[in-house]
XYZ file of C-alpha atoms in Angstrom:
329
model
C 217.710 4.767 51.885
C 216.856 7.520 54.276
C 215.060 6.582 57.445
C 213.550 8.917 59.974
C 213.303 8.445 63.758
C 212.294 10.364 66.968
C 213.989 10.244 70.319
C 213.570 11.683 73.795
C 216.155 12.845 76.275
C 215.481 14.006 79.937
C 217.564 15.411 82.673
C 217.806 17.250 85.916
C 220.678 19.564 86.871
C 221.734 21.064 90.208
C 222.042 24.931 90.164
C 225.250 26.134 91.788
C 228.215 24.235 93.129
C 226.438 22.051 95.623
C 228.043 19.398 97.906
C 229.074 21.887 100.544
C 231.299 23.823 98.204
C 231.466 27.563 99.019
C 228.935 29.320 96.685
C 228.175 32.917 97.340
C 228.002 36.350 95.618
C 227.983 39.954 96.761
C 226.789 43.156 95.010
C 226.305 46.834 95.627
C 223.463 49.011 94.441
C 223.959 52.765 94.450
C 221.155 55.212 93.876
C 222.258 58.504 92.169
C 220.762 61.885 92.948
C 218.563 61.728 89.833
C 217.155 58.377 90.773
C 219.152 56.226 88.437
C 220.976 53.237 89.797
C 224.334 51.615 89.374
C 224.974 47.977 90.136
C 228.442 46.763 91.117
C 228.644 42.987 90.543
C 231.586 40.551 90.079
C 229.295 38.448 87.895
C 230.937 37.949 84.486
C 228.838 38.490 81.404
C 230.035 36.005 78.797
C 227.264 36.517 76.295
C 224.489 34.871 78.139
C 222.856 38.116 79.139
C 223.506 38.138 82.839
C 224.122 41.995 82.831
C 220.615 42.480 81.408
C 219.015 40.098 83.865
C 220.597 41.671 86.911
C 219.515 45.081 85.815
C 215.993 43.733 85.326
C 215.953 42.355 88.806
C 217.096 45.616 90.472
C 214.654 47.705 88.333
C 211.712 45.470 89.375
C 212.701 45.600 93.072
C 213.000 49.384 93.067
C 209.988 50.043 90.883
C 211.912 52.122 88.282
C 212.355 51.694 84.498
C 214.993 49.290 83.238
C 216.601 52.210 81.444
C 217.390 53.829 84.776
C 219.692 50.971 85.730
C 223.327 50.473 84.603
C 225.847 47.910 85.703
C 229.600 47.580 86.244
C 230.411 43.895 86.146
C 233.441 41.692 86.517
C 235.868 44.518 87.273
C 238.118 43.135 89.945
C 239.205 46.659 90.792
C 235.787 47.832 91.897
C 233.285 45.057 91.963
C 232.679 42.620 94.874
C 233.285 38.910 94.310
C 230.381 37.033 92.777
C 232.124 33.780 92.028
C 232.599 32.292 88.507
C 230.071 32.241 85.729
C 229.512 28.451 85.768
C 227.171 25.832 87.149
C 224.131 27.787 85.792
C 224.373 29.807 89.039
C 224.528 33.529 88.156
C 220.895 34.374 87.808
C 220.152 32.369 91.022
C 223.108 33.377 93.181
C 224.091 36.917 91.814
C 220.474 37.570 91.116
C 219.726 37.129 94.806
C 222.664 39.294 95.713
C 221.594 42.273 93.598
C 218.084 41.883 94.809
C 219.106 41.998 98.363
C 221.272 45.059 97.615
C 218.343 46.729 96.035
C 216.119 45.878 99.011
C 218.610 47.586 101.352
C 218.857 50.623 99.149
C 215.073 50.706 98.950
C 214.829 50.612 102.682
C 216.926 53.756 102.909
C 214.685 55.570 100.490
C 211.613 54.442 102.399
C 213.071 55.691 105.700
C 213.722 59.033 104.235
C 210.342 59.316 102.454
C 208.612 58.546 105.728
C 210.561 61.256 107.405
C 209.669 63.779 104.673
C 205.991 62.740 104.485
C 205.583 62.421 108.235
C 204.209 58.944 108.081
C 205.219 55.370 108.963
C 207.509 53.276 106.799
C 205.014 50.432 106.974
C 202.510 52.303 104.884
C 204.871 53.235 102.123
C 205.099 51.422 98.836
C 207.772 51.704 96.145
C 206.619 51.444 92.550
C 205.878 53.221 89.323
C 208.834 55.559 89.927
C 207.475 56.886 93.150
C 207.164 56.223 96.897
C 203.609 56.560 98.108
C 201.266 55.844 101.057
C 198.807 52.999 100.711
C 196.580 54.992 103.192
C 196.698 58.587 102.151
C 196.773 59.234 98.409
C 198.262 62.724 98.773
C 201.408 61.372 100.508
C 203.520 60.537 97.537
C 207.003 61.485 96.319
C 208.754 60.747 92.907
C 211.615 58.214 93.466
C 214.108 60.696 91.981
C 213.044 63.364 94.493
C 213.812 61.077 97.415
C 217.063 60.138 95.900
C 218.044 63.805 95.585
C 217.095 64.483 99.233
C 219.204 61.513 100.288
C 222.232 63.062 98.613
C 221.472 66.608 99.937
C 220.911 65.453 103.535
C 223.776 62.883 103.676
C 221.360 59.949 104.061
C 222.302 56.470 103.018
C 221.691 55.662 99.314
C 223.823 52.481 98.823
C 222.790 48.881 99.523
C 225.030 45.854 99.910
C 223.668 42.381 99.079
C 225.276 38.970 99.859
C 223.769 35.597 99.072
C 225.071 32.258 100.234
C 224.093 29.242 98.178
C 226.370 26.815 100.046
C 224.542 23.652 100.732
C 225.128 20.821 103.153
C 226.997 17.880 101.809
C 225.298 14.572 101.297
C 225.674 11.687 103.735
C 229.160 10.194 103.165
C 227.947 6.681 103.835
C 224.751 6.670 101.841
C 225.232 9.591 99.349
C 221.730 10.599 100.359
C 220.699 14.261 100.935
C 220.049 17.530 99.115
C 223.293 18.228 97.307
C 221.882 21.391 95.696
C 219.476 24.020 96.881
C 217.433 23.762 93.659
C 217.301 21.829 90.467
C 216.278 22.583 86.849
C 214.550 19.947 84.665
C 214.341 19.473 80.925
C 213.041 17.249 78.227
C 214.058 17.369 74.531
C 212.659 15.544 71.562
C 214.755 15.147 68.459
C 213.736 14.130 64.960
C 216.569 12.844 62.742
C 217.103 11.381 59.228
C 219.661 8.692 58.810
C 221.179 7.782 55.424
C 221.649 3.931 55.568
C 224.142 4.059 52.641
C 226.458 6.738 54.045
C 225.629 6.605 57.734
C 225.164 10.358 57.682
C 222.765 11.838 60.323
C 220.745 14.968 59.782
C 218.944 16.406 62.751
C 215.703 17.741 61.486
C 214.064 19.354 64.555
C 214.621 19.615 68.345
C 211.788 20.557 70.703
C 213.242 21.629 74.041
C 211.171 22.115 77.122
C 213.010 23.555 80.119
C 212.026 24.417 83.647
C 214.031 27.548 84.575
C 211.821 28.860 87.318
C 210.696 32.399 86.597
C 212.138 33.461 83.169
C 213.373 36.862 84.062
C 214.012 37.550 80.349
C 212.226 34.921 78.173
C 214.171 35.846 75.026
C 217.501 35.269 76.708
C 216.296 31.898 78.090
C 215.282 30.878 74.643
C 218.709 31.970 73.240
C 220.438 29.863 75.866
C 218.244 26.849 75.011
C 219.084 27.282 71.351
C 222.785 27.603 71.954
C 222.745 24.615 74.237
C 221.066 22.473 71.551
C 223.849 23.561 69.172
C 226.456 22.404 71.659
C 224.655 19.195 72.360
C 224.381 18.392 68.654
C 228.055 18.843 68.227
C 228.633 16.558 71.239
C 226.318 13.933 69.749
C 227.465 13.656 66.068
C 230.529 15.813 65.480
C 233.004 16.771 68.214
C 235.750 14.268 68.740
C 239.312 14.526 70.263
C 241.521 11.807 68.733
C 244.706 10.916 70.586
C 247.541 8.772 69.104
C 250.395 7.926 71.418
C 249.712 10.994 73.437
C 249.523 13.333 70.386
C 246.337 15.139 69.604
C 245.336 14.467 66.099
C 242.539 17.058 66.044
C 244.473 20.154 66.961
C 242.437 22.798 64.912
C 238.906 23.440 63.814
C 239.834 22.014 60.443
C 239.935 18.601 62.038
C 237.662 19.177 65.117
C 234.176 19.703 63.794
C 231.637 21.910 65.510
C 228.124 22.701 64.220
C 227.684 25.720 61.958
C 224.484 27.576 61.349
C 223.969 25.336 58.390
C 224.063 22.238 60.579
C 221.468 23.555 62.989
C 217.958 22.087 62.949
C 214.800 24.002 63.680
C 214.781 24.392 67.448
C 211.494 24.986 69.314
C 212.238 26.180 72.852
C 209.510 25.742 75.535
C 209.858 27.620 78.817
C 208.355 25.847 81.842
C 208.035 28.293 84.777
C 208.110 26.248 88.002
C 208.894 29.005 90.447
C 211.595 28.500 93.028
C 210.773 30.233 96.366
C 214.434 30.877 97.097
C 215.204 32.330 93.600
C 215.031 36.022 92.720
C 211.375 36.512 91.784
C 211.190 32.684 91.477
C 214.024 32.333 89.036
C 216.448 29.348 88.906
C 218.703 29.107 85.750
C 219.099 27.317 82.533
C 222.667 27.431 81.121
C 224.551 24.160 81.206
C 221.604 22.020 82.081
C 220.112 22.588 78.642
C 223.028 20.978 76.841
C 222.608 17.553 78.613
C 219.506 15.950 76.964
C 220.297 16.795 73.292
C 222.804 14.024 72.651
C 220.547 11.509 74.313
C 217.518 12.476 72.349
C 219.509 12.323 69.047
C 220.992 8.865 69.801
C 217.505 7.515 70.782
C 216.216 8.979 67.493
C 218.979 7.214 65.487
C 217.981 3.972 67.219
C 214.330 4.618 66.320
C 215.306 5.252 62.817
C 217.658 2.303 61.932
C 217.521 0.049 64.924
C 221.216 0.181 66.071
C 222.374 1.402 69.418
C 225.532 3.519 69.449
C 227.183 3.688 72.896
C 230.049 6.098 72.244
C 230.124 9.727 71.205
C 230.237 11.246 68.729
C 228.012 9.008 66.608
C 229.978 9.144 63.357
C 228.797 7.773 59.981
C 231.486 5.061 60.294
C 230.072 3.813 63.604
C 226.516 3.695 62.150
C 227.632 1.799 59.057
C 229.595 -0.633 61.189
C 226.617 -1.375 63.411
C 224.323 -1.748 60.375
C 226.645 -4.309 58.880
C 226.801 -6.222 62.119
C 223.078 -6.094 62.445
C 222.516 -7.586 58.994
C 224.946 -10.492 59.624
């Protein structure tokens, strides 16, 4: 007999290293004489889309098209340190670093534009590929023109940004305090079908709602959520390292199972934008935090379906059948 159940899993996750561990990133932004921009960042792109997000942040800050921005990332020969790609930190920490670098480069452009237009820097706005006065409409220069003048006149056209996300440690006596500068939150709901004769679990659907602050690139956020659900599903019902007298009995993917595309259920990602004032344009992160609630939701759904509580991962068919037999005795 196949029985269906529904389970919920919730979590919070600290962004960055927290607990007073050093957590900072640096970046350079250089404006070329045609107005295009190069970012130098030590942030390592591992498929999550950080290169794209950092370019988006700089383009937004400088008021230029995304296509005008390129990035050199994770090249230890030329890029400044941005720390590792871990702890769901790169959009938040390196995002702030590139934004600050763009702000400094923008200040150089505004100073020069004010000199050329014979006006104050305070009245100038950068946006829509130009620098213009909010007071006198005729005082306006294309962003690319100002960039060219900076190169011709030997004016600054490079910005350096550095962001420190190091937090204070918690109280060593009470463990109370803010271990992280910001947190992400999530709730996932899983629907499963359990075969009571074989113990096999089929995950039918996962609805995943995640607070990531401002979603700089919603499509990439959804991709990270879907990838996280796949990893959480593997953690819940498939992936197991078996040791016997110190010998690993699951040495290859022939024995160590991970989900394939055929194992994946329908995933419905929901982005919740609770803006973080300290994040770049309100962004926080998503990454690792999205993995956590999946296994919890699946195990709760299994309990809802067949009434047995499994307390060790992965939940294999053998464990379910053993618990069903014990329940019937």
